């Protein structure tokens, strides 16, 4: 979803950092071989994720929702040399695809893949995190928050994707639309939870930055 006029958005993209070649390759192969390639982070948002990670310089990153690994590699650009990323996804068919591109990058040895439900896996990770990226199934966003908030280091950042959900958050609610209902609850939770401070950015489909106090 785009909130700026097309020409202005094109100007914004043209005057932002270029997409690295490896990520261009990943995007092409995702569109050639993988179902629902629209789930892929696109270049401008990828550069935003990269910049945020570089500003934070995290030692530990948790990602919920790997897909083909585009955002994983963007976040890895800011990680400390001794740091690590733990990324979780339920799709077994994507594991080898992800690993191929992870190993093509300079960060392959720092990226740890976890296959299965994030609800089940998060509690098994005996770690705390400096940066968490939530981009998985929307009905569980609230559950994910409650699971990760105690694992987030003071000053740590939660990035939450798709929080505007194609504009559905300001439209009449369909009782059967569990994703929109969950995102409305999630957005309110982030605004009101006194353990964090939050700003919602109208970047693509909505990106929230929450900082633990």
Coordinates of N, CA and C in Angstrom, one line a residue:
X1 N 0.9 -1.2 0.0 CA 0.0 0.0 0.0 C 0.9 1.2 0.0
X2 N 0.5 2.2 -0.8 CA 1.3 3.4 -1.0 C 0.5 4.6 -0.5
X3 N 1.1 5.5 0.3 CA 0.3 6.6 0.9 C 0.7 7.9 0.2
X4 N 1.8 7.9 -0.6 CA 2.2 9.1 -1.3 C 1.8 9.0 -2.8
X5 N 1.6 10.1 -3.5 CA 1.4 10.1 -4.9 C 2.5 9.3 -5.6
X6 N 2.2 8.7 -6.7 CA 3.2 7.8 -7.3 C 4.5 8.5 -7.7
X7 N 4.4 9.7 -8.2 CA 5.6 10.4 -8.6 C 6.5 10.8 -7.4
X8 N 5.8 11.2 -6.3 CA 6.5 11.6 -5.1 C 7.2 10.3 -4.5
X9 N 6.5 9.2 -4.5 CA 7.0 8.0 -4.0 C 8.2 7.5 -4.8
X10 N 8.1 7.7 -6.1 CA 9.3 7.4 -7.0 C 10.5 8.2 -6.6
X11 N 10.3 9.5 -6.3 CA 11.3 10.4 -5.9 C 12.0 9.9 -4.6
X12 N 11.1 9.5 -3.7 CA 11.7 9.0 -2.4 C 12.6 7.8 -2.6
X13 N 12.1 6.9 -3.4 CA 12.9 5.7 -3.6 C 14.2 6.0 -4.4
X14 N 14.1 6.9 -5.4 CA 15.2 7.2 -6.2 C 16.3 7.9 -5.4
X15 N 15.9 8.6 -4.3 CA 16.9 9.3 -3.4 C 17.2 8.6 -2.1
X16 N 16.9 7.3 -2.1 CA 17.3 6.4 -1.0 C 18.4 5.4 -1.5
X17 N 19.0 4.7 -0.5 CA 20.0 3.8 -0.9 C 19.6 2.7 -1.9
X18 N 20.4 2.3 -2.8 CA 20.1 1.3 -3.8 C 20.0 -0.1 -3.1
X19 N 19.2 -0.9 -3.7 CA 19.1 -2.3 -3.2 C 20.3 -3.1 -3.6
X20 N 20.9 -3.8 -2.6 CA 22.1 -4.7 -2.9 C 21.8 -5.7 -4.0
X21 N 22.8 -6.1 -4.8 CA 22.6 -7.1 -5.8 C 22.1 -8.4 -5.3
X22 N 22.6 -8.9 -4.2 CA 22.1 -10.2 -3.7 C 20.6 -10.2 -3.4
X23 N 20.1 -9.1 -2.9 CA 18.7 -9.0 -2.6 C 17.9 -8.9 -3.9
X24 N 18.5 -8.3 -5.0 CA 17.8 -8.2 -6.3 C 17.7 -9.7 -6.8
X25 N 18.7 -10.5 -6.6 CA 18.7 -11.9 -7.1 C 17.6 -12.6 -6.3
X26 N 17.6 -12.4 -5.0 CA 16.6 -13.1 -4.1 C 15.2 -12.8 -4.6
X27 N 15.0 -11.5 -4.9 CA 13.6 -11.1 -5.3 C 13.2 -11.7 -6.6
X28 N 14.2 -11.7 -7.6 CA 13.9 -12.4 -8.9 C 13.5 -13.8 -8.7
X29 N 14.3 -14.6 -7.9 CA 14.0 -16.0 -7.8 C 12.8 -16.2 -7.0
X30 N 12.5 -15.4 -6.0 CA 11.2 -15.5 -5.2 C 10.0 -15.4 -6.2
X31 N 10.1 -14.4 -7.1 CA 8.9 -14.2 -8.0 C 8.9 -15.3 -9.0
X32 N 10.0 -15.9 -9.4 CA 10.0 -17.0 -10.3 C 9.5 -18.3 -9.8
X33 N 9.8 -18.6 -8.5 CA 9.6 -19.9 -7.9 C 8.7 -20.1 -6.8
X34 N 8.4 -19.0 -6.0 CA 7.7 -19.1 -4.8 C 6.3 -18.6 -4.9
X35 N 5.3 -19.3 -4.2 CA 3.9 -18.8 -4.2 C 3.8 -17.6 -3.3
X36 N 2.9 -16.7 -3.6 CA 2.6 -15.5 -2.9 C 3.9 -14.6 -2.7
X37 N 4.6 -14.3 -3.8 CA 5.8 -13.5 -3.7 C 5.5 -12.1 -3.2
X38 N 4.2 -11.7 -3.2 CA 3.9 -10.4 -2.7 C 4.2 -10.2 -1.2
X39 N 4.4 -11.4 -0.5 CA 4.8 -11.4 0.9 C 6.2 -10.9 1.1
X40 N 7.0 -10.8 0.0 CA 8.3 -10.3 0.1 C 8.4 -8.9 0.5
X41 N 9.4 -8.5 1.4 CA 9.7 -7.1 1.6 C 10.2 -6.5 0.3
X42 N 9.8 -5.3 0.0 CA 10.2 -4.7 -1.2 C 11.4 -3.8 -0.9
X43 N 12.1 -3.3 -2.0 CA 13.4 -2.7 -1.8 C 13.4 -1.5 -0.8
X44 N 12.5 -0.6 -0.9 CA 12.5 0.6 -0.1 C 12.4 0.2 1.4
X45 N 11.4 -0.6 1.7 CA 11.2 -1.0 3.1 C 12.4 -1.8 3.5
X46 N 13.0 -2.6 2.7 CA 14.3 -3.3 3.0 C 15.4 -2.3 3.4
X47 N 15.5 -1.2 2.7 CA 16.5 -0.2 3.1 C 16.2 0.5 4.4
X48 N 14.9 0.6 4.7 CA 14.5 1.2 6.0 C 14.9 0.2 7.1
X49 N 14.6 -1.1 6.9 CA 15.0 -2.1 7.9 C 16.5 -2.1 8.2
X50 N 17.2 -2.0 7.1 CA 18.7 -2.0 7.1 C 19.2 -0.8 7.9
X51 N 18.6 0.4 7.6 CA 19.1 1.6 8.3 C 18.7 1.5 9.8
X52 N 17.6 1.1 10.2 CA 17.2 0.9 11.6 C 18.2 0.0 12.3
X53 N 18.4 -1.1 11.7 CA 19.4 -2.1 12.3 C 20.8 -1.5 12.4
X54 N 21.2 -0.8 11.4 CA 22.5 -0.1 11.5 C 22.6 0.9 12.6
X55 N 21.5 1.6 12.9 CA 21.4 2.6 13.9 C 21.5 1.9 15.3
X56 N 20.8 0.8 15.4 CA 20.7 0.1 16.7 C 22.0 -0.7 17.0
X57 N 22.6 -1.3 16.0 CA 23.8 -2.2 16.1 C 23.5 -3.3 17.1
X58 N 22.4 -4.1 16.8 CA 22.0 -5.1 17.7 C 23.0 -6.3 17.8
X59 N 23.1 -6.9 18.9 CA 23.9 -8.1 19.1 C 23.0 -9.4 18.8
X60 N 21.7 -9.3 19.2 CA 20.8 -10.4 19.0 C 19.5 -9.9 18.4
X61 N 19.1 -10.6 17.3 CA 17.9 -10.2 16.6 C 16.9 -11.4 16.6
X62 N 15.7 -11.2 16.7 CA 14.6 -12.2 16.6 C 13.7 -11.8 15.5
X63 N 13.5 -12.7 14.5 CA 12.5 -12.4 13.4 C 11.4 -13.4 13.4
X64 N 10.2 -13.0 13.4 CA 9.0 -13.9 13.3 C 8.4 -13.7 11.9
X65 N 8.6 -14.8 11.1 CA 8.2 -14.8 9.7 C 9.4 -14.5 8.8
X66 N 10.0 -15.6 8.3 CA 11.2 -15.5 7.5 C 10.8 -15.3 6.0
X67 N 9.8 -16.0 5.5 CA 9.5 -16.2 4.1 C 10.7 -16.6 3.4
X68 N 11.2 -15.8 2.4 CA 12.4 -16.2 1.7 C 13.7 -15.5 2.2
X69 N 13.6 -14.8 3.2 CA 14.8 -14.3 3.9 C 15.2 -12.9 3.5
X70 N 14.4 -12.2 2.8 CA 14.8 -10.8 2.3 C 15.0 -9.9 3.6
X71 N 14.0 -9.8 4.4 CA 14.1 -8.9 5.6 C 15.2 -9.4 6.5
X72 N 15.4 -10.7 6.6 CA 16.4 -11.2 7.5 C 17.8 -10.7 7.1
X73 N 18.1 -10.7 5.8 CA 19.3 -10.2 5.3 C 19.5 -8.6 5.4
X74 N 18.3 -7.9 5.3 CA 18.4 -6.5 5.5 C 18.7 -6.2 7.0
X75 N 18.1 -6.9 7.9 CA 18.3 -6.7 9.3 C 19.8 -7.1 9.7
X76 N 20.3 -8.1 9.0 CA 21.6 -8.6 9.3 C 22.7 -7.5 9.0
X77 N 22.4 -6.6 8.1 CA 23.4 -5.6 7.7 C 23.8 -4.7 8.9
X78 N 23.0 -4.7 10.0 CA 23.4 -3.8 11.1 C 23.9 -4.6 12.3
X79 N 24.0 -5.9 12.2 CA 24.3 -6.7 13.4 C 25.8 -6.6 13.7
X80 N 26.1 -6.8 15.0 CA 27.4 -6.8 15.4 C 28.2 -8.0 14.9
X81 N 29.5 -7.9 14.8 CA 30.2 -9.0 14.2 C 30.1 -10.3 14.9
X82 N 29.9 -10.2 16.3 CA 29.7 -11.5 17.0 C 28.3 -11.8 17.3
X83 N 27.4 -11.1 16.7 CA 25.9 -11.2 16.9 C 25.3 -12.4 16.2
X84 N 24.0 -12.6 16.4 CA 23.3 -13.6 15.8 C 21.8 -13.3 15.6
X85 N 21.2 -13.9 14.5 CA 19.8 -13.7 14.2 C 19.1 -15.0 14.3
X86 N 18.0 -15.0 15.0 CA 17.1 -16.2 15.1 C 15.9 -15.9 14.3
X87 N 15.6 -16.6 13.3 CA 14.4 -16.4 12.4 C 13.5 -17.6 12.4
X88 N 12.2 -17.4 12.5 CA 11.3 -18.5 12.7 C 10.2 -18.4 11.6
X89 N 10.0 -19.6 11.0 CA 8.9 -19.7 10.0 C 8.3 -21.1 10.0
X90 N 7.1 -21.2 9.6 CA 6.4 -22.5 9.6 C 6.5 -23.3 8.3
X91 N 7.0 -22.7 7.2 CA 7.0 -23.3 5.9 C 8.3 -24.1 5.7
X92 N 8.2 -25.4 5.8 CA 9.3 -26.3 5.6 C 9.9 -26.2 4.2
X93 N 9.1 -25.9 3.2 CA 9.5 -25.9 1.8 C 10.5 -24.7 1.5
X94 N 10.5 -23.7 2.4 CA 11.3 -22.5 2.1 C 12.7 -22.6 2.8
X95 N 12.9 -23.6 3.7 CA 14.2 -23.6 4.5 C 15.4 -23.6 3.6
X96 N 15.4 -24.5 2.6 CA 16.6 -24.6 1.7 C 16.8 -23.3 0.9
X97 N 15.7 -22.7 0.4 CA 15.8 -21.5 -0.3 C 16.4 -20.4 0.5
X98 N 15.9 -20.3 1.7 CA 16.4 -19.3 2.7 C 17.9 -19.5 2.9
X99 N 18.3 -20.7 3.2 CA 19.7 -21.0 3.5 C 20.6 -20.7 2.3
X100 N 20.2 -20.9 1.1 CA 21.0 -20.7 0.0 C 21.4 -19.2 -0.1
X101 N 20.5 -18.3 0.2 CA 20.8 -16.9 0.1 C 21.5 -16.4 1.4
X102 N 21.2 -17.0 2.5 CA 21.9 -16.7 3.7 C 23.4 -17.0 3.5
X103 N 23.7 -18.1 3.0 CA 25.1 -18.5 2.8 C 25.8 -17.8 1.7
X104 N 25.0 -17.2 0.8 CA 25.7 -16.3 -0.2 C 26.1 -15.0 0.4
X105 N 25.5 -14.6 1.5 CA 25.8 -13.4 2.2 C 27.0 -13.5 3.1
X106 N 27.4 -12.4 3.7 CA 28.5 -12.5 4.7 C 28.0 -12.8 6.0
X107 N 26.7 -13.0 6.2 CA 26.1 -13.2 7.5 C 25.6 -14.6 7.7
X108 N 25.8 -15.5 6.8 CA 25.3 -16.8 6.8 C 25.5 -17.5 8.2
X109 N 26.7 -17.4 8.7 CA 27.1 -18.1 9.9 C 26.4 -17.5 11.2
X110 N 25.8 -16.3 11.0 CA 25.2 -15.7 12.1 C 23.7 -15.9 12.1
X111 N 23.1 -16.5 11.1 CA 21.7 -16.6 10.9 C 21.3 -18.1 11.3
X112 N 20.4 -18.2 12.3 CA 19.9 -19.5 12.8 C 18.4 -19.6 12.4
X113 N 18.1 -20.6 11.6 CA 16.7 -20.9 11.2 C 16.0 -21.8 12.2
X114 N 14.7 -21.5 12.4 CA 13.9 -22.3 13.3 C 12.6 -22.6 12.5
X115 N 12.3 -23.9 12.4 CA 11.1 -24.3 11.7 C 10.0 -24.7 12.6
X116 N 8.8 -24.1 12.5 CA 7.7 -24.4 13.3 C 6.9 -23.2 13.8
X117 N 6.0 -23.4 14.7 CA 5.2 -22.3 15.2 C 6.0 -21.4 16.1
X118 N 6.0 -20.1 15.8 CA 6.7 -19.1 16.7 C 6.1 -19.2 18.1
X119 N 4.9 -19.4 18.3 CA 4.3 -19.5 19.6 C 5.0 -20.6 20.4
X120 N 5.3 -21.7 19.8 CA 6.0 -22.8 20.5 C 7.5 -22.5 20.7
X121 N 8.1 -21.9 19.6 CA 9.6 -21.8 19.6 C 10.1 -20.7 20.5
X122 N 9.4 -19.5 20.5 CA 9.9 -18.4 21.3 C 10.3 -18.7 22.7
X123 N 9.5 -19.5 23.4 CA 9.7 -19.8 24.8 C 10.9 -20.7 25.0
X124 N 11.4 -21.4 23.9 CA 12.5 -22.3 24.0 C 13.8 -21.6 23.8
X125 N 13.8 -20.3 23.3 CA 15.0 -19.6 23.1 C 15.5 -19.0 24.4
X126 N 16.6 -19.5 24.9 CA 17.1 -19.0 26.1 C 18.0 -17.8 25.9
X127 N 17.4 -16.7 25.3 CA 18.1 -15.5 25.0 C 17.3 -14.3 25.2
X128 N 18.0 -13.2 25.3 CA 17.2 -11.9 25.2 C 17.7 -11.2 23.9
X129 N 16.9 -10.2 23.5 CA 17.1 -9.6 22.2 C 17.1 -8.1 22.2
X130 N 17.9 -7.6 21.3 CA 18.0 -6.1 21.1 C 17.1 -5.6 20.1
X131 N 16.7 -6.5 19.1 CA 15.8 -6.1 18.0 C 14.9 -7.3 17.7
X132 N 13.6 -7.0 17.6 CA 12.6 -8.1 17.2 C 11.8 -7.5 16.0
X133 N 11.7 -8.3 15.0 CA 10.9 -8.0 13.8 C 9.7 -8.9 13.7
X134 N 8.5 -8.4 13.8 CA 7.3 -9.2 13.7 C 6.6 -9.0 12.4
X135 N 6.6 -10.1 11.6 CA 6.0 -10.1 10.3 C 5.5 -11.5 9.9
X136 N 4.7 -12.1 10.9 CA 4.2 -13.4 10.7 C 2.7 -13.3 10.6
X137 N 2.0 -14.4 11.0 CA 0.5 -14.4 10.9 C -0.1 -13.4 11.8
X138 N -1.0 -12.5 11.2 CA -1.5 -11.4 11.9 C -2.4 -11.7 13.1
X139 N -3.2 -12.8 13.1 CA -4.0 -13.1 14.3 C -3.2 -13.4 15.6
X140 N -1.9 -13.6 15.4 CA -1.1 -13.9 16.6 C -0.2 -12.8 17.0
X141 N -0.4 -11.6 16.4 CA 0.5 -10.5 16.8 C 0.5 -10.2 18.3
X142 N -0.7 -10.2 18.9 CA -0.9 -9.8 20.3 C -0.2 -10.9 21.1
X143 N -0.3 -12.2 20.7 CA 0.3 -13.3 21.4 C 1.8 -13.2 21.3
X144 N 2.3 -12.8 20.2 CA 3.8 -12.7 20.0 C 4.3 -11.6 20.9
X145 N 3.6 -10.5 21.0 CA 4.1 -9.4 21.8 C 4.2 -9.8 23.3
X146 N 3.2 -10.5 23.8 CA 3.3 -10.9 25.2 C 4.4 -11.9 25.4
X147 N 4.8 -12.7 24.4 CA 5.8 -13.7 24.5 C 7.2 -13.0 24.4
X148 N 7.3 -12.0 23.7 CA 8.7 -11.4 23.4 C 9.0 -10.2 24.3
X149 N 8.0 -9.6 24.9 CA 8.3 -8.4 25.7 C 9.3 -8.6 26.8
X150 N 9.2 -9.7 27.5 CA 10.1 -10.0 28.6 C 11.5 -10.5 28.1
X151 N 11.6 -10.9 26.8 CA 12.8 -11.3 26.2 C 13.6 -10.1 25.5
X152 N 12.9 -8.9 25.5 CA 13.5 -7.8 24.9 C 14.3 -7.0 25.9
X153 N 15.5 -6.7 25.6 CA 16.4 -6.0 26.5 C 16.0 -4.5 26.7
X154 N 16.2 -3.9 27.8 CA 15.9 -2.5 28.0 C 16.6 -1.7 26.9
X155 N 15.8 -0.8 26.3 CA 16.3 0.0 25.1 C 16.1 -0.8 23.8
X156 N 15.7 -2.0 23.9 CA 15.5 -2.9 22.7 C 14.3 -2.4 21.9
X157 N 14.3 -2.8 20.6 CA 13.3 -2.3 19.6 C 12.5 -3.5 19.1
X158 N 11.2 -3.2 19.0 CA 10.3 -4.1 18.3 C 9.8 -3.4 17.0
X159 N 10.0 -4.0 15.9 CA 9.5 -3.5 14.6 C 8.3 -4.4 14.2
X160 N 7.2 -3.8 13.9 CA 6.0 -4.6 13.6 C 5.5 -4.2 12.2
X161 N 5.4 -5.2 11.3 CA 5.1 -4.9 9.9 C 3.6 -5.0 9.7
X162 N 3.1 -4.4 8.6 CA 1.7 -4.5 8.1 C 0.7 -4.0 9.1
X163 N 1.0 -3.1 9.9 CA 0.1 -2.6 11.0 C -1.0 -1.7 10.4
X164 N -1.0 -1.3 9.2 CA -2.1 -0.6 8.6 C -3.0 -1.5 7.7
X165 N -2.4 -2.7 7.4 CA -3.2 -3.7 6.8 C -4.1 -3.3 5.6
X166 N -3.4 -2.7 4.6 CA -4.1 -2.2 3.4 C -5.2 -1.2 3.7
X167 N -5.1 -0.5 4.8 CA -6.1 0.5 5.1 C -7.3 0.0 5.9
X168 N -7.3 -1.4 6.1 CA -8.5 -2.0 6.7 C -8.7 -1.5 8.1
X169 N -7.6 -1.0 8.8 CA -7.7 -0.6 10.2 C -8.7 0.6 10.4
X170 N -9.0 1.3 9.3 CA -9.9 2.4 9.5 C -11.2 2.2 8.7
X171 N -11.4 1.0 8.3 CA -12.7 0.6 7.6 C -13.6 -0.1 8.5
X172 N -14.9 -0.2 8.2 CA -15.8 -1.0 9.0 C -15.3 -2.4 9.1
X173 N -15.5 -3.0 10.3 CA -14.9 -4.3 10.5 C -15.9 -5.5 10.1
X174 N -15.3 -6.4 9.3 CA -16.0 -7.6 9.0 C -15.8 -8.6 10.2
X175 N -16.9 -9.1 10.8 CA -16.8 -10.0 11.9 C -15.9 -11.2 11.7
X176 N -15.8 -11.6 10.4 CA -15.0 -12.8 10.1 C -13.5 -12.5 9.8
X177 N -13.2 -11.2 9.8 CA -11.9 -10.8 9.5 C -11.0 -10.7 10.7
X178 N -10.4 -11.9 11.1 CA -9.7 -12.0 12.3 C -8.4 -11.3 12.3
X179 N -7.8 -11.1 11.1 CA -6.5 -10.4 11.0 C -6.6 -9.0 11.3
X180 N -7.7 -8.3 10.7 CA -7.9 -6.9 11.0 C -8.2 -6.7 12.5
X181 N -9.1 -7.5 13.0 CA -9.4 -7.4 14.5 C -8.2 -7.5 15.3
X182 N -7.3 -8.5 15.0 CA -6.1 -8.7 15.8 C -5.2 -7.5 15.7
X183 N -5.0 -6.9 14.5 CA -4.2 -5.8 14.3 C -4.7 -4.5 15.0
X184 N -6.0 -4.3 15.0 CA -6.6 -3.2 15.8 C -6.3 -3.4 17.3
X185 N -6.4 -4.6 17.8 CA -6.1 -4.8 19.2 C -4.6 -4.6 19.4
X186 N -3.8 -5.1 18.5 CA -2.3 -5.0 18.6 C -1.9 -3.6 18.6
X187 N -2.4 -2.8 17.7 CA -2.0 -1.4 17.6 C -2.4 -0.6 18.9
X188 N -3.5 -0.9 19.5 CA -4.0 -0.3 20.7 C -3.1 -0.7 21.9
X189 N -2.7 -2.0 21.9 CA -1.8 -2.5 22.9 C -0.5 -1.8 22.9
X190 N 0.1 -1.6 21.7 CA 1.4 -0.9 21.6 C 1.3 0.5 22.0
X191 N 0.2 1.1 21.8 CA 0.0 2.5 22.2 C -0.1 2.7 23.7
X192 N -0.7 1.7 24.3 CA -1.1 1.8 25.7 C -0.2 1.1 26.7
X193 N 0.6 0.2 26.3 CA 1.5 -0.6 27.2 C 2.6 0.3 27.7
X194 N 2.6 0.5 29.0 CA 3.6 1.5 29.6 C 5.0 1.0 29.7
X195 N 5.3 -0.2 29.2 CA 6.7 -0.7 29.2 C 7.4 -0.2 27.9
X196 N 6.7 0.3 27.0 CA 7.3 0.7 25.7 C 6.8 2.1 25.3
X197 N 7.5 2.7 24.4 CA 7.1 3.9 23.7 C 7.1 3.6 22.2
X198 N 6.0 4.1 21.5 CA 5.7 3.6 20.2 C 5.4 4.7 19.2
X199 N 5.9 4.6 18.0 CA 5.5 5.5 16.9 C 5.2 4.6 15.7
X200 N 4.0 4.9 15.1 CA 3.6 4.1 13.9 C 3.9 4.9 12.7
X201 N 4.7 4.4 11.8 CA 5.1 5.1 10.5 C 4.3 4.6 9.3
X202 N 3.8 5.5 8.5 CA 3.1 5.1 7.3 C 4.0 4.7 6.1
X203 N 4.9 3.8 6.4 CA 5.8 3.2 5.4 C 5.2 2.0 4.8
X204 N 5.0 2.0 3.5 CA 4.3 0.9 2.8 C 3.1 0.5 3.5
X205 N 3.0 -0.7 4.1 CA 1.7 -1.2 4.7 C 1.7 -0.9 6.2
X206 N 2.6 0.0 6.6 CA 2.6 0.4 8.0 C 3.7 -0.3 8.8
X207 N 4.6 0.4 9.4 CA 5.6 -0.1 10.2 C 5.7 0.6 11.6
X208 N 5.5 -0.2 12.6 CA 5.6 0.4 14.0 C 6.9 0.2 14.6
X209 N 7.5 1.2 15.2 CA 8.7 1.1 16.0 C 8.4 1.3 17.5
X210 N 8.6 0.3 18.3 CA 8.4 0.3 19.7 C 9.7 0.1 20.5
X211 N 10.0 1.0 21.4 CA 11.2 0.9 22.2 C 10.9 0.6 23.6
X212 N 11.5 -0.5 24.2 CA 11.3 -0.8 25.6 C 12.0 0.2 26.5
X213 N 11.3 0.6 27.5 CA 11.9 1.7 28.4 C 12.9 1.0 29.3

